[in-house]
């Protein structure tokens, strides 16, 4: 084939309906059968697989917006196109649609080797079938093509080529990355966030509160998004989306995945997370890198294949899952952190919220860089899939929450303090989230932490979470943290100065 002068477009790939060597949109049972040689069947009747790569290869991923692509980069696309075109290869092609919103819905086409049908099986269960339209996005994933992963993305054409990795998350994120970019191109913003609808019936009447939770994979985003807050009918909670959303200029939060969730399972507990545990132990689930014995016994508490064990679970097996995936309106945004110098919750101004967005403070998890698990990290928007200027993302976020009158908070799901730390438990977190939704939390300015913090939360003793009381030489620690934050923000030339000035 003549060398490409630019990345291919979706139309350049073979028509899967006419190419004889391509199996197009086979049923889920067939996708499972293609990988039967590497399946362990669990005690629940679901398939379980172990992959060679167990996390995203972020350091081997480049996109044509943020990197200058040369011949070597274009050759990656060429290799993927050659592989799909070769009639001697057994190719599987699956079409799905990401999103339902008329302004945020895209047909996605995945090509991969038949023997890796397990990747398509998991991915297909996350999304909904496409209606026979031409693809907006195309991903080619060939795990055996190279010794080391090499992933290239052309955001303009919507084409991604994944060589050398058999991790399902690469297929999933290849499409969600572009979904988020298209939201930004429409004047909104793609968010690595879960969304939920809280329905309340109190002295303010019957009303819905739309909430978003931003956090890195493994920091509690799925747990907080799906938690029912122990509300009783007629009140309740509906989980709208678990992972990626598009905040549109209209205020609508467009969902992406209409079929299922890709949840972390290490430590999954039937008592603390009954809904997620029930879905993960249903025969419809697909387990990936979970400890499963030869006889099918499942051990969610054992990191036998690393700490990024996963399960694809179906939305229709979650009682709290809503029928819709779009949130009509967002009222509250929560940034999840585990920084011990942060209170259990703080209410933010628009500029402080943009600071929280830019800082994206959390801890490294096995979903990102397994070699750094537990280390403190900062990721803009807690979103490692941003394409384009990160500073402009912060400016856009501030503008949107201002226009849409959204209140933002930072919530600590870890421990408060370093010398005499106290854990923020599930009961405390639920009480905080319910109180914020109802508007029953009382707030006061805390000059020590330079934030607005609760003076009273119904159901818990907030005094025990005083950060200065639990950190030796707090003033020095706080000053050092602020200087670190300012130094970090200084790298973003496009970030507005008044946002930087709001650093707490």
mmCIF file of C-alpha atoms in Angstrom, residues 13 50 85 105 148 270 335 352 384 445 466 483:
data_model
loop_
_atom_site.group_PDB
_atom_site.id
_atom_site.type_symbol
_atom_site.label_atom_id
_atom_site.label_comp_id
_atom_site.label_asym_id
_atom_site.label_seq_id
_atom_site.Cartn_x
_atom_site.Cartn_y
_atom_site.Cartn_z
ATOM 1 C CA UNK A 13 -11.873 1.093 5.988
ATOM 2 C CA UNK A 50 -7.091 -12.478 32.085
ATOM 3 C CA UNK A 85 -7.933 -4.949 4.736
ATOM 4 C CA UNK A 105 -24.562 10.756 19.751
ATOM 5 C CA UNK A 148 4.961 -2.941 23.044
ATOM 6 C CA UNK A 270 -21.932 -7.290 49.063
ATOM 7 C CA UNK A 335 -14.721 16.907 43.033
ATOM 8 C CA UNK A 352 -12.230 27.986 43.289
ATOM 9 C CA UNK A 384 -6.520 11.768 31.552
ATOM 10 C CA UNK A 445 -15.836 30.647 56.290
ATOM 11 C CA UNK A 466 -11.277 19.992 61.793
ATOM 12 C CA UNK A 483 2.787 26.863 46.903
#
